[in-house]
Short mmCIF file of C-alpha atoms and ligand atoms in Angstrom, two decimals:
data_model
loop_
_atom_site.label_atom_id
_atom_site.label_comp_id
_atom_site.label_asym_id
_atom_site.label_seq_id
_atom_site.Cartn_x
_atom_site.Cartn_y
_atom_site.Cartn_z
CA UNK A 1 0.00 0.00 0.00
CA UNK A 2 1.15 3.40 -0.75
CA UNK A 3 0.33 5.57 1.71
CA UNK A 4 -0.60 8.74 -0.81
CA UNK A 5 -3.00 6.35 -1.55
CA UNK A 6 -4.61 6.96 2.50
CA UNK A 7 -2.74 10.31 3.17
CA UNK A 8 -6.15 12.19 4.10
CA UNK A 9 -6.63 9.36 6.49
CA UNK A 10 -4.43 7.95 8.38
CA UNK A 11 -0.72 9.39 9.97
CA UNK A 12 2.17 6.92 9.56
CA UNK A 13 1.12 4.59 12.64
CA UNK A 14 -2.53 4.86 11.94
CA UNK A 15 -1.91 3.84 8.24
CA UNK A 16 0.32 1.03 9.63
CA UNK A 17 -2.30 -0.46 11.81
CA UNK A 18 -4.97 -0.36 9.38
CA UNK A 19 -2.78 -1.95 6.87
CA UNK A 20 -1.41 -4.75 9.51
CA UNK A 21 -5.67 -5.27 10.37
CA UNK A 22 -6.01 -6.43 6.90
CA UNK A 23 -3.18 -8.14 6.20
CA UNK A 24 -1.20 -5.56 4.28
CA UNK A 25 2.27 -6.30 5.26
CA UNK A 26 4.39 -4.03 2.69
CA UNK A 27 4.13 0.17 2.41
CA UNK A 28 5.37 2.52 0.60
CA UNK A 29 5.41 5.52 2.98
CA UNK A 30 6.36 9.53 1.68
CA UNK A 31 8.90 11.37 2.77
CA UNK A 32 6.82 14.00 4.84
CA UNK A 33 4.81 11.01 6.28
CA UNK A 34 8.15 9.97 7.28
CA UNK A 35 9.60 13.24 8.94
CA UNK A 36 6.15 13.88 10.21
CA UNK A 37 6.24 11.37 12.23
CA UNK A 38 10.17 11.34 12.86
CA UNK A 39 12.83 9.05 11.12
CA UNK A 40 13.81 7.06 13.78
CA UNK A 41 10.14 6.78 15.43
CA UNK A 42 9.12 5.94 11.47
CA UNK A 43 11.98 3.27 11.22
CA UNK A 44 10.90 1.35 14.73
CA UNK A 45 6.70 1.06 13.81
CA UNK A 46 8.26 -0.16 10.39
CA UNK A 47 10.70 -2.48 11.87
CA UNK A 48 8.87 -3.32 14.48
CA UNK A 49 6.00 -4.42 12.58
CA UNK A 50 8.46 -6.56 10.24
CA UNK A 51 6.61 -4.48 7.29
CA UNK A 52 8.29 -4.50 3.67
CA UNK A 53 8.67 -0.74 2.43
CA UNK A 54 8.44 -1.00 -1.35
CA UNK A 55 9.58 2.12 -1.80
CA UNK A 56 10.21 5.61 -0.34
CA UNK A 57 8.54 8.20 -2.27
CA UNK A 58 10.35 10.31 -2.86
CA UNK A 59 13.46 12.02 -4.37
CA UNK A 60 14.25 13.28 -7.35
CA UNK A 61 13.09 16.90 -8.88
CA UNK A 62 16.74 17.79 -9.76
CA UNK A 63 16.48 20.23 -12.90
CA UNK A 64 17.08 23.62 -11.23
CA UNK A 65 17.97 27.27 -12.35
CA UNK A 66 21.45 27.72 -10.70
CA UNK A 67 24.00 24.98 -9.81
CA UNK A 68 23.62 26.06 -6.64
CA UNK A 69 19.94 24.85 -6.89
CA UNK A 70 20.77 21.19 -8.64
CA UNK A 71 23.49 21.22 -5.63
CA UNK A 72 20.90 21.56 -3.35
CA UNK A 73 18.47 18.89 -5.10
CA UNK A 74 21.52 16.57 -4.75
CA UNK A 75 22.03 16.76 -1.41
CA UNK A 76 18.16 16.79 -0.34
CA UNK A 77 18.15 13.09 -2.62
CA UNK A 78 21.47 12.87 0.10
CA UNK A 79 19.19 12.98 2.88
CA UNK A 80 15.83 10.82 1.38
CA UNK A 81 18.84 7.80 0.28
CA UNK A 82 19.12 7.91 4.56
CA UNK A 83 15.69 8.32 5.24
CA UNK A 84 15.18 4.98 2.75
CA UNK A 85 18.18 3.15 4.13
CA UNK A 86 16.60 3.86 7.88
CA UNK A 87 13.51 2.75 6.87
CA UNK A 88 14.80 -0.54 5.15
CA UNK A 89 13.30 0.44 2.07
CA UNK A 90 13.46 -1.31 -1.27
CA UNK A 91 14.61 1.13 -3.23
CA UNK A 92 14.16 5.36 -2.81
CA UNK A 93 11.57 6.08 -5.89
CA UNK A 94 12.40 8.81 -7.86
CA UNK A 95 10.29 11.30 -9.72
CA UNK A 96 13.00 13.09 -11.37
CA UNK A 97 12.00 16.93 -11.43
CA UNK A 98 10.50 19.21 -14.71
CA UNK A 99 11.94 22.10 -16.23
CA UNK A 100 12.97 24.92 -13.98
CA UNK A 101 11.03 27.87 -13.44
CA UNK A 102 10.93 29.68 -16.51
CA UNK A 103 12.99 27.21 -18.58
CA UNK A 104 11.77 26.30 -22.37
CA UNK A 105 14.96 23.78 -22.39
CA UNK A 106 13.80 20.47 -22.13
CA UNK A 107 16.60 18.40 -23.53
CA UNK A 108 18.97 20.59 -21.00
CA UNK A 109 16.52 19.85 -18.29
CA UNK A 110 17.08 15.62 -19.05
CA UNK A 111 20.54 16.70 -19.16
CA UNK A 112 20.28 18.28 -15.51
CA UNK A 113 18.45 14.88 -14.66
CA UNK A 114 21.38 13.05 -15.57
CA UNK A 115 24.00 14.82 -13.44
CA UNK A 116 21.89 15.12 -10.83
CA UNK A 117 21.59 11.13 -10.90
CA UNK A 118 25.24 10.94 -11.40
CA UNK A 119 26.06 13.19 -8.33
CA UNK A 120 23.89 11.05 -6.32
CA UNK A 121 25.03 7.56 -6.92
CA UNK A 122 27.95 6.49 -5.03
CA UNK A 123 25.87 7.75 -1.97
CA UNK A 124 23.17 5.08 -2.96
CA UNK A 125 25.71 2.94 -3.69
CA UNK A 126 27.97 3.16 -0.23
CA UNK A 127 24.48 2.78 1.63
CA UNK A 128 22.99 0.10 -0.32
CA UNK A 129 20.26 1.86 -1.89
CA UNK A 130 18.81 1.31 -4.97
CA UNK A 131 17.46 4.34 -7.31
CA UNK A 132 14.48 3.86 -8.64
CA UNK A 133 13.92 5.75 -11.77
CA UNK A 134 9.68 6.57 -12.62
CA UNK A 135 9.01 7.74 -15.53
CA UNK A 136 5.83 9.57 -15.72
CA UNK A 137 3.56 10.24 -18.23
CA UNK A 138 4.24 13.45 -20.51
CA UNK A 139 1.50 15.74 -19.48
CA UNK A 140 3.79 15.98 -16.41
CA UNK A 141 6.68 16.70 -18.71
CA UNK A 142 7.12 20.52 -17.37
CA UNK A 143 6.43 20.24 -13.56
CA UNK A 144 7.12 16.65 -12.37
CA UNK A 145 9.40 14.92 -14.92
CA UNK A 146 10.87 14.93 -18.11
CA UNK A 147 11.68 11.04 -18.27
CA UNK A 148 8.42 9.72 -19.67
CA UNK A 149 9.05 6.27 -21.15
CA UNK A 150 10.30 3.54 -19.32
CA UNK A 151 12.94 3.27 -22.54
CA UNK A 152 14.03 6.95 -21.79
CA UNK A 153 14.57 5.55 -17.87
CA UNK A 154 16.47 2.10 -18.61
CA UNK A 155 18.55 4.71 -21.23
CA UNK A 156 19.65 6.14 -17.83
CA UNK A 157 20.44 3.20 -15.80
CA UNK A 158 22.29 1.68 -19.00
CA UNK A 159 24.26 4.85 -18.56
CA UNK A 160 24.51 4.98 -14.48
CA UNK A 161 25.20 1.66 -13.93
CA UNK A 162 24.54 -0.57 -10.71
CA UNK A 163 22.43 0.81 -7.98
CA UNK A 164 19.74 1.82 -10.79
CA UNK A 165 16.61 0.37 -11.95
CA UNK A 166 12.80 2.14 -12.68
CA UNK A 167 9.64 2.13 -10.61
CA UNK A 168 6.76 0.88 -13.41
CA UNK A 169 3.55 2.77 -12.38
CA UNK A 170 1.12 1.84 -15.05
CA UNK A 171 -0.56 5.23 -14.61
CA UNK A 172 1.81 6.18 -16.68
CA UNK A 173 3.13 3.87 -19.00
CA UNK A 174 -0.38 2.12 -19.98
CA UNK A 175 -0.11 4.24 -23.06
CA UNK A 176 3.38 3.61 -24.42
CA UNK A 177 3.64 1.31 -27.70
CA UNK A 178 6.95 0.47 -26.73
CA UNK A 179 5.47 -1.05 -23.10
CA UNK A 180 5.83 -4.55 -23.66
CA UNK A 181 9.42 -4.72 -25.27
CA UNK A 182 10.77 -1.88 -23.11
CA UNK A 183 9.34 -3.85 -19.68
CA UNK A 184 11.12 -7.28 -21.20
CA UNK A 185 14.32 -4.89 -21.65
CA UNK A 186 13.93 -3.95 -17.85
CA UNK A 187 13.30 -7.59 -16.61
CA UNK A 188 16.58 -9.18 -18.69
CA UNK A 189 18.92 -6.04 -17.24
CA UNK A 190 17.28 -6.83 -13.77
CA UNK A 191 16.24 -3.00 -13.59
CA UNK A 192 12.65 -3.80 -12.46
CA UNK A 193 12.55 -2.52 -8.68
CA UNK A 194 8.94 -1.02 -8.00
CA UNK A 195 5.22 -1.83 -9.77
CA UNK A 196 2.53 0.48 -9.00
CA UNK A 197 -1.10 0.25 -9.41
CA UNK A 198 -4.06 2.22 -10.41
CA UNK A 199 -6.32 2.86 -12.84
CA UNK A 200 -7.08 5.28 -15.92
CA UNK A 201 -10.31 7.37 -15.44
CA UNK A 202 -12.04 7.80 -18.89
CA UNK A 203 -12.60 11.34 -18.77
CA UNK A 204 -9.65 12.05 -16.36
CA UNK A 205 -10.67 15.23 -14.45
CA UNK A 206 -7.69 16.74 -13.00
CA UNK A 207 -3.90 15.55 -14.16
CA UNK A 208 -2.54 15.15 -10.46
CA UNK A 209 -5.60 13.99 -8.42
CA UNK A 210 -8.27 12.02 -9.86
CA UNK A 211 -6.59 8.34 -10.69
CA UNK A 212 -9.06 5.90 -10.66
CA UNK A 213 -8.93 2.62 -8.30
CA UNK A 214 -7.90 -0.73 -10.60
CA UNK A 215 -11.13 -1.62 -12.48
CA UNK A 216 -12.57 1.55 -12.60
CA UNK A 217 -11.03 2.76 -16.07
CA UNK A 218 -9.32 1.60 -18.82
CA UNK A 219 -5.67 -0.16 -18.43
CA UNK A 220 -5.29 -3.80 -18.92
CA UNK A 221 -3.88 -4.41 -15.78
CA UNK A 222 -3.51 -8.19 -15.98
CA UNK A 223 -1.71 -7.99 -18.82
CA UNK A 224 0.80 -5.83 -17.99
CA UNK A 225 1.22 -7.58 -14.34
CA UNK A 226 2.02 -10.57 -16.96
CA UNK A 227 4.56 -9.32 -18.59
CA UNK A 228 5.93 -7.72 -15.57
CA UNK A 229 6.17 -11.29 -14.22
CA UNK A 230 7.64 -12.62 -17.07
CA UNK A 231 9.95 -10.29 -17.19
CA UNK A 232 10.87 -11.83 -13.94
CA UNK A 233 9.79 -9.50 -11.18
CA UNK A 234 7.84 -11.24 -8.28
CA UNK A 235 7.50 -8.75 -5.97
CA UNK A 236 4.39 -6.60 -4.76
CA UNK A 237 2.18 -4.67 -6.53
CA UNK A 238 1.73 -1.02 -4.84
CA UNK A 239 -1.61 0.87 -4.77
CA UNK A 240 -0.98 4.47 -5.34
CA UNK A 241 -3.95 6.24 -5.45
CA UNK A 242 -4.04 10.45 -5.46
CA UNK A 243 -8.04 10.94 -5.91
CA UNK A 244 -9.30 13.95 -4.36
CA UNK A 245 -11.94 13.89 -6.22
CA UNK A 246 -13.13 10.78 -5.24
CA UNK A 247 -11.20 8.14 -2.61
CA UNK A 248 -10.03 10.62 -0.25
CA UNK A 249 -13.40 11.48 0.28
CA UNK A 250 -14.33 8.43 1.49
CA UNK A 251 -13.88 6.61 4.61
CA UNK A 252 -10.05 5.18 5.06
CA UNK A 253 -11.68 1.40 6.27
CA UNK A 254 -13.43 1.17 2.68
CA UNK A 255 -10.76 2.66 0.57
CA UNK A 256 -8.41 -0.14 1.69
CA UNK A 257 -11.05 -2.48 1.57
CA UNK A 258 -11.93 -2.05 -1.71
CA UNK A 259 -7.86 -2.12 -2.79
CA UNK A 260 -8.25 -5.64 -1.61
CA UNK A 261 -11.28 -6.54 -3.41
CA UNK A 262 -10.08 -4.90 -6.79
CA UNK A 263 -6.56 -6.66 -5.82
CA UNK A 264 -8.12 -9.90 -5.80
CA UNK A 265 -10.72 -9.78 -9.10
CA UNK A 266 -8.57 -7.44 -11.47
CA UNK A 267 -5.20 -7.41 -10.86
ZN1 ZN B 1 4.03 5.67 -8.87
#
């Protein structure tokens, strides 16, 4: 479960609990969950509770103005490859930052992407900590990220090297005609660290906030979970859910309830 998915409802310990009460055992918690509730406090409910974090979401956001200001994004990544490592986290998920403010340069923001990737690294590396790479879907090309196909991603691990792989959020990859061959290109170069779950509202009503739960729009999730398997990665499927306009509304209890259910009959 990842916990955007119940941020209106639960804190880090209450979203724990209700997770543990239905046998959710793995999390994906966010960084300001995390502080929120303090790193080390964060790290012993986690630990404590033997949960699997699938993630930490996240770092990333490195394209900046100044080099003073991709320094900074560096060494804020610096602090969320700790925060993961406390937390015993899979991998730290990345979303890897847009063009910066007032910035028409999109190739030079990918470029910015790069070195800020580069910079970061060996400090994965020395702790352990895997980068996980998202790519997200174009419209979020300008604010969020300017990797938007999971081939433009695995371009950057075949560039970084160890310690990198990519988060597969079908959100936004459902789209790409390259999917299938780029997710088999992942699986053989064992790049597949995160795969996270929603659904496609048909119309979409806001670009941030209104994914759908699985089986309420239009990706083939099955399918894609098939190849993702084939491709070799066995590990857990994450519910991230932003829907202001619908899930957060409703009570926390049915919202995980119903991730079950869906779980179970179309994923
Ligand atoms: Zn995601």
């Amino acid at each position: 479960m990842n916990l955007a998915t119940v941020r209106p409802h639960y804190d880090l310990a209450g979203a724990v609990d209700a997770c543990l009460a239905r046998g959710i055992t793995s999390i994906a918690p966010w960084r300001d969950q995390v502080q929120k509730a303090g790193v080390a406090e964060a790290a012993r409910i986690i630990r404590g509770n033997a949960l699997g974090v699938t993630g930490l979401c996240r770092g990333g956001m490195f394209p900046a103005a100044t080099a003073e200001g991709l320094a900074a994004a560096v060494e804020d990544n610096q602090r969320a490859v700790d925060e993961a490592a406390a937390l015993g986290a899979d991998c730290l998920v990345l979303v890897v930052g847009g063009l910066p403010d007032g910035s028409r340069d999109l190739s030079g923001a990918r470029d910015m992407v790069l070195r800020g990737l580069e910079a970061l690294l060996p400090y994965a590396q020395a702790q352990n900590m895997p980068l996980a790479i998202e790519p997200l879907h174009p419209m979020y090309a300008a604010d969020r990220a300017c990797v938007n196909t999971l081939e433009q991603a695995l371009d950057l691990c075949d560039h970084l090297g160890d310690g990198t792989g990519v988060a597969i959020d079908v959100y936004h990859v459902w789209w790409d005609p390259k999917l299938y061959e780029q997710i088999a290109r992942a699986g053989a170069g064992g790049r597949i660290l995160a795969h996270h779950i929603c659904d496609w509202l048909v119309p979409t009503r806001d670009l941030l906030t209104d994914r759908g739960m699985m089986g309420d729009g239009v990706i083939d999730l099955r399918t894609i979970r098939a190849h993702i398997e084939q491709a070799g990665y066995h590990g857990a499927q994450e519910v991230e859910i932003f829907s202001a306009q619908d899930w957060w509304k409703r009570p926390g209890a049915d919202v995980l309830s119903t991730c079950i259910e869906r779980y179970r009959t179309v994923c």
